[in-house]
Tab-separated table of C-alpha atoms in Angstrom:
chain	number	residue	atom	x	y	z
E	1	MET	CA	226.205	98.335	-134.397
E	2	TYR	CA	229.400	97.158	-136.111
E	3	LYS	CA	231.510	97.857	-133.019
E	4	LYS	CA	228.944	96.101	-130.851
E	5	MET	CA	229.111	92.982	-133.045
E	6	ILE	CA	232.903	93.009	-132.925
E	7	ARG	CA	232.795	93.233	-129.146
E	8	ILE	CA	230.342	90.318	-128.912
E	9	ILE	CA	232.516	88.183	-131.197
E	10	TYR	CA	235.597	89.101	-129.167
E	11	LEU	CA	233.869	88.087	-125.911
E	12	LEU	CA	232.737	84.794	-127.407
E	13	ILE	CA	236.256	84.000	-128.584
E	14	LEU	CA	237.622	84.882	-125.144
E	15	GLN	CA	235.045	82.701	-123.450
E	16	LEU	CA	235.803	79.754	-125.722
E	17	THR	CA	239.510	80.203	-125.096
E	18	LEU	CA	238.969	80.176	-121.348
E	19	ILE	CA	236.793	77.079	-121.589
E	20	ASN	CA	239.416	75.371	-123.703
E	21	CYS	CA	242.168	76.279	-121.225
E	22	TYR	CA	240.139	74.947	-118.353
E	23	ALA	CA	239.523	71.725	-120.253
E	24	GLN	CA	243.277	71.180	-120.416
E	25	ASN	CA	243.535	70.985	-116.622
E	26	ILE	CA	244.273	67.598	-115.130
E	27	VAL	CA	242.815	67.022	-111.682
E	28	PRO	CA	245.202	65.440	-109.153
E	29	ILE	CA	243.705	62.953	-106.688
E	30	ILE	CA	245.775	63.099	-103.504
E	31	GLN	CA	246.255	60.843	-100.507
E	32	SER	CA	243.978	61.624	-97.601
E	33	GLY	CA	245.622	63.189	-94.566
E	34	ARG	CA	248.997	64.047	-96.128
E	35	TYR	CA	248.711	67.768	-96.926
E	36	ASN	CA	247.713	71.034	-95.282
E	37	ASN	CA	244.080	72.087	-95.033
E	38	GLU	CA	244.451	74.767	-97.695
E	39	ILE	CA	245.305	72.124	-100.297
E	40	SER	CA	243.255	69.218	-98.970
E	41	SER	CA	239.994	71.142	-98.768
E	42	THR	CA	239.962	71.762	-102.527
E	43	ARG	CA	241.108	68.346	-103.760
E	44	GLU	CA	239.737	64.879	-104.337
E	45	HIS	CA	241.251	62.262	-102.040
E	46	TYR	CA	242.095	58.582	-102.002
E	47	TYR	CA	242.833	55.994	-99.347
E	48	PHE	CA	245.660	53.600	-100.173
E	49	PHE	CA	245.759	49.964	-99.041
E	50	GLY	CA	248.954	48.043	-99.749
E	51	ARG	CA	250.658	44.871	-98.578
E	52	TYR	CA	250.283	45.764	-94.886
E	53	TYR	CA	246.525	45.272	-95.147
E	54	ILE	CA	246.339	42.729	-97.977
E	55	ASP	CA	249.253	40.324	-97.409
E	56	LYS	CA	251.144	41.515	-94.341
E	57	GLU	CA	253.131	38.291	-93.926
E	58	ASN	CA	253.964	38.120	-97.638
E	59	ARG	CA	252.413	34.690	-98.059
E	60	GLY	CA	251.481	35.279	-101.686
E	61	ILE	CA	247.764	35.591	-100.957
E	62	ILE	CA	245.018	38.193	-100.763
E	63	ASN	CA	243.782	38.190	-97.186
E	64	LEU	CA	240.221	39.457	-97.376
E	65	THR	CA	239.786	39.329	-93.612
E	66	SER	CA	242.683	41.664	-92.829
E	67	LEU	CA	241.720	43.954	-95.707
E	68	GLU	CA	238.147	44.198	-94.428
E	69	GLN	CA	239.468	45.090	-90.982
E	70	GLY	CA	241.687	47.739	-92.561
E	71	ILE	CA	238.846	49.272	-94.565
E	72	ASN	CA	236.634	49.480	-91.483
E	73	LYS	CA	239.458	50.993	-89.430
E	74	VAL	CA	240.682	53.576	-91.959
E	75	VAL	CA	237.569	54.449	-93.982
E	76	LYS	CA	235.133	54.832	-91.110
E	77	ASP	CA	232.387	56.537	-93.119
E	78	VAL	CA	230.326	53.778	-94.744
E	79	ASP	CA	228.991	56.378	-97.180
E	80	TYR	CA	232.467	57.507	-98.254
E	81	ASN	CA	232.296	58.495	-101.933
E	82	GLY	CA	235.962	59.178	-102.703
E	83	TYR	CA	238.596	56.843	-104.081
E	84	ILE	CA	240.035	53.630	-102.664
E	85	LEU	CA	243.250	52.273	-104.190
E	86	LEU	CA	244.371	48.697	-103.637
E	87	ASP	CA	247.953	47.598	-104.268
E	88	ILE	CA	249.358	44.104	-103.931
E	89	GLU	CA	252.403	43.111	-105.969
E	90	ASN	CA	253.100	39.699	-104.475
E	91	LYS	CA	253.232	36.256	-106.124
E	92	ILE	CA	249.632	36.485	-107.381
E	93	TYR	CA	250.310	39.785	-109.127
E	94	GLN	CA	253.640	38.633	-110.563
E	95	GLU	CA	252.108	35.467	-112.010
E	96	LEU	CA	249.300	37.436	-113.626
E	97	LYS	CA	251.887	39.761	-115.080
E	98	SER	CA	254.404	37.254	-116.417
E	99	GLU	CA	252.248	34.247	-117.280
E	100	THR	CA	249.600	33.768	-119.961
E	101	ILE	CA	245.898	33.127	-119.647
E	102	TYR	CA	246.702	29.416	-119.966
E	103	HIS	CA	248.803	29.248	-116.804
E	104	LYS	CA	247.578	26.736	-114.217
E	105	ASN	CA	246.987	29.436	-111.595
E	106	TYR	CA	245.442	32.021	-113.902
E	107	HIS	CA	241.794	31.606	-112.876
E	108	LYS	CA	242.641	31.412	-109.173
E	109	ASN	CA	244.787	34.530	-109.400
E	110	ILE	CA	242.437	36.721	-111.434
E	111	ASN	CA	239.459	35.641	-109.313
E	112	ALA	CA	241.351	36.596	-106.141
E	113	PHE	CA	241.785	40.150	-107.462
E	114	VAL	CA	238.148	40.335	-108.591
E	115	GLU	CA	236.900	39.115	-105.210
E	116	MET	CA	239.078	41.698	-103.448
E	117	VAL	CA	237.564	44.560	-105.443
E	118	GLU	CA	234.023	43.237	-105.066
E	119	MET	CA	234.430	42.966	-101.300
E	120	VAL	CA	235.697	46.552	-100.958
E	121	LYS	CA	232.853	47.819	-103.156
E	122	ALA	CA	230.368	45.946	-100.964
E	123	LEU	CA	231.888	47.472	-97.813
E	124	ARG	CA	231.933	51.014	-99.238
E	125	PRO	CA	229.355	50.988	-102.057
E	126	ASN	CA	229.654	54.704	-102.826
E	127	ALA	CA	233.435	54.657	-103.164
E	128	LYS	CA	235.288	54.428	-106.468
E	129	VAL	CA	237.664	51.447	-106.312
E	130	GLY	CA	240.764	50.867	-108.416
E	131	VAL	CA	243.756	48.507	-108.359
E	132	TYR	CA	247.281	49.818	-108.808
E	133	GLY	CA	249.325	48.547	-111.728
E	134	PHE	CA	246.670	47.275	-114.154
E	135	PRO	CA	247.226	47.299	-117.097
E	136	PHE	CA	250.961	46.710	-116.753
E	137	ASN	CA	253.510	49.424	-117.383
E	138	PHE	CA	256.282	48.805	-119.933
E	139	ASN	CA	259.487	50.575	-120.954
E	140	TYR	CA	260.213	48.459	-124.011
E	141	GLN	CA	258.075	46.612	-126.532
E	142	ALA	CA	259.311	43.241	-125.246
E	143	GLN	CA	257.650	44.020	-121.903
E	144	LYS	CA	254.386	44.981	-123.557
E	145	LYS	CA	253.500	41.307	-124.070
E	146	ASN	CA	252.671	41.028	-120.355
E	147	ASN	CA	249.476	42.861	-121.254
E	148	ASP	CA	246.678	40.801	-122.751
E	149	PHE	CA	243.222	42.319	-122.703
E	150	GLU	CA	241.408	38.993	-122.401
E	151	LYS	CA	243.692	37.945	-119.542
E	152	LEU	CA	243.022	41.138	-117.578
E	153	LYS	CA	239.426	41.684	-118.671
E	154	PRO	CA	237.656	40.166	-115.601
E	155	LEU	CA	239.491	42.562	-113.278
E	156	LEU	CA	239.363	45.573	-115.598
E	157	LYS	CA	235.590	45.191	-115.844
E	158	THR	CA	235.231	45.005	-112.055
E	159	VAL	CA	237.194	48.119	-111.067
E	160	ASP	CA	235.570	51.537	-111.312
E	161	PHE	CA	238.571	53.023	-113.132
E	162	PHE	CA	242.024	51.979	-114.322
E	163	ALA	CA	244.924	52.912	-112.038
E	164	PRO	CA	248.077	51.960	-113.947
E	165	GLN	CA	251.381	53.613	-113.196
E	166	ILE	CA	253.361	55.814	-115.537
E	167	TYR	CA	256.452	56.460	-113.440
E	168	VAL	CA	259.786	57.537	-114.925
E	169	TYR	CA	262.621	55.011	-114.837
E	170	TYR	CA	265.511	57.029	-116.270
E	171	THR	CA	266.987	60.475	-115.752
E	172	GLU	CA	267.225	62.976	-118.590
E	173	ASN	CA	270.955	62.234	-118.816
E	174	GLU	CA	270.316	58.538	-119.365
E	175	LYS	CA	267.484	58.718	-121.896
E	176	SER	CA	266.494	61.390	-124.398
E	177	ASP	CA	263.343	63.491	-124.379
E	178	ASP	CA	262.166	61.442	-127.365
E	179	PHE	CA	262.444	58.268	-125.281
E	180	LEU	CA	260.285	59.828	-122.553
E	181	ASP	CA	257.748	61.076	-125.117
E	182	LYS	CA	257.432	57.634	-126.697
E	183	TYR	CA	257.275	55.871	-123.348
E	184	ILE	CA	254.360	58.003	-122.155
E	185	ASN	CA	252.513	57.840	-125.468
E	186	ASP	CA	252.910	54.054	-125.821
E	187	ASN	CA	251.739	53.304	-122.306
E	188	LEU	CA	248.813	55.702	-122.291
E	189	SER	CA	247.741	54.489	-125.738
E	190	LEU	CA	247.513	50.921	-124.448
E	191	TYR	CA	245.686	51.979	-121.284
E	192	PHE	CA	243.171	54.047	-123.239
E	193	ASP	CA	242.737	51.319	-125.846
E	194	TYR	CA	241.775	48.797	-123.175
E	195	ALA	CA	239.601	51.364	-121.369
E	196	SER	CA	237.691	52.163	-124.556
E	197	LYS	CA	236.706	48.504	-124.908
E	198	ILE	CA	234.799	48.514	-121.609
E	199	ASN	CA	233.985	52.210	-121.133
E	200	LYS	CA	236.329	52.959	-118.232
E	201	LYS	CA	238.369	56.008	-117.220
E	202	VAL	CA	242.171	55.985	-116.939
E	203	TYR	CA	243.651	57.714	-113.890
E	204	PRO	CA	247.361	56.870	-113.944
E	205	PHE	CA	249.685	57.082	-110.962
E	206	ILE	CA	252.406	59.707	-111.354
E	207	TRP	CA	255.471	60.422	-109.185
E	208	TYR	CA	258.059	63.178	-109.064
E	209	LYS	CA	260.917	60.746	-108.402
E	210	ILE	CA	262.895	58.330	-110.563
E	211	HIS	CA	261.606	54.792	-110.054
E	212	PRO	CA	263.682	52.617	-107.651
E	213	TYR	CA	264.164	50.164	-110.540
E	214	ASN	CA	267.007	52.477	-111.508
E	215	LYS	CA	269.855	51.243	-109.278
E	216	LYS	CA	271.911	54.420	-109.648
E	217	TYR	CA	269.350	57.219	-109.570
E	218	GLY	CA	266.235	55.554	-108.148
E	219	GLY	CA	264.547	57.712	-105.524
E	220	GLU	CA	266.029	60.969	-106.776
E	221	VAL	CA	263.658	63.870	-107.451
E	222	MET	CA	263.458	64.653	-111.164
E	223	SER	CA	264.997	67.851	-112.452
E	224	ASN	CA	262.553	70.694	-113.048
E	225	LYS	CA	263.007	70.298	-116.792
E	226	GLN	CA	262.336	66.572	-116.814
E	227	TYR	CA	259.344	66.891	-114.489
E	228	TRP	CA	257.856	69.578	-116.737
E	229	ASN	CA	258.374	67.383	-119.827
E	230	TYR	CA	256.867	64.422	-118.016
E	231	LEU	CA	253.679	66.198	-116.968
E	232	ASN	CA	253.388	68.123	-120.214
E	233	ASN	CA	253.444	64.888	-122.214
E	234	ILE	CA	250.671	63.461	-120.074
E	235	LYS	CA	248.674	66.677	-120.355
E	236	ASN	CA	248.979	66.817	-124.144
E	237	PHE	CA	248.245	63.126	-124.754
E	238	ARG	CA	245.144	62.357	-126.809
E	239	TYR	CA	243.561	59.052	-127.786
E	240	LYS	CA	240.677	59.357	-130.232
E	241	GLY	CA	239.852	62.737	-128.741
E	242	LYS	CA	240.079	61.549	-125.139
E	243	LYS	CA	242.595	62.852	-122.613
E	244	VAL	CA	243.878	62.149	-119.130
E	245	GLU	CA	241.297	63.866	-116.938
E	246	LYS	CA	242.734	62.921	-113.538
E	247	ILE	CA	245.979	61.548	-112.165
E	248	ILE	CA	246.636	59.748	-108.902
E	249	TYR	CA	249.398	61.652	-107.179
E	250	TRP	CA	251.678	59.187	-105.397
E	251	GLU	CA	253.352	60.041	-102.132
E	252	PRO	CA	255.384	57.374	-100.287
E	253	SER	CA	255.194	57.094	-96.512
E	254	GLU	CA	258.734	58.421	-96.001
E	255	GLU	CA	258.783	62.201	-96.355
E	256	THR	CA	261.966	63.370	-98.095
E	257	ILE	CA	260.821	66.716	-99.516
E	258	THR	CA	258.392	69.474	-98.566
E	259	LEU	CA	255.154	67.750	-99.590
E	260	ASP	CA	252.877	70.791	-99.788
E	261	LYS	CA	255.358	72.768	-101.879
E	262	LYS	CA	255.876	69.957	-104.398
E	263	LEU	CA	252.157	69.323	-104.721
E	264	LYS	CA	251.475	73.014	-105.362
E	265	GLU	CA	254.137	72.963	-108.057
E	266	THR	CA	252.547	69.889	-109.618
E	267	ILE	CA	249.068	71.415	-109.570
E	268	ASN	CA	250.397	74.483	-111.394
E	269	LEU	CA	252.132	72.333	-113.992
E	270	LEU	CA	248.958	70.360	-114.618
E	271	LYS	CA	246.963	73.494	-115.453
């Protein structure tokens, strides 16, 4: 009897450990049509719509007509239930980012973003729609002021999930591990704080390259050590018991590495 009880306890502990390990996994959402069938068939996907569909001529507007045409052309299934990501970083976005809620164009700008999301949700009602870059990323506290919950609230309430970016701007030789740790913690803490106010999920964009903001090293693939630190920090982040459940795995149109191999590596690191 005693040995049987010990065995039962051991199995329970093992089961709890396995459950806990599984709970640590972060699910990557990948771009549709970019990877081999072996990977794609077991992953969640997203369609990405950037300036080409939203403001092709860079007029500083959100062109709902061209975006609607793009949605109907690319996402043919009206019952599509995956993810749709919208990204426009033109004059409207920049004003929302740099100016306060009292700026003369604030209401016009925020309403343009809200209308864009509402239109896409009406076109594909089963899809989950997010907008890249909200809330705003920051490397230093002085940049944090661009974020104001009340300013962003109308858009944050409209999207189905937050899709901010948490890209890396410096190599490991330029900034310490502590800098990277603090950067990730500070940004995710703000994202999760805002999300908790309106009961939303946070699915941040990640990338395996140094951000082009860095004039010297921008576009370079991170070292294995830095990439591991980067993903490990995201994986271990907690905000009032909540964690990053999914990330949006960014892949630019220009292929400079073996995509399938890097994604497999990333999936393993996120386990």
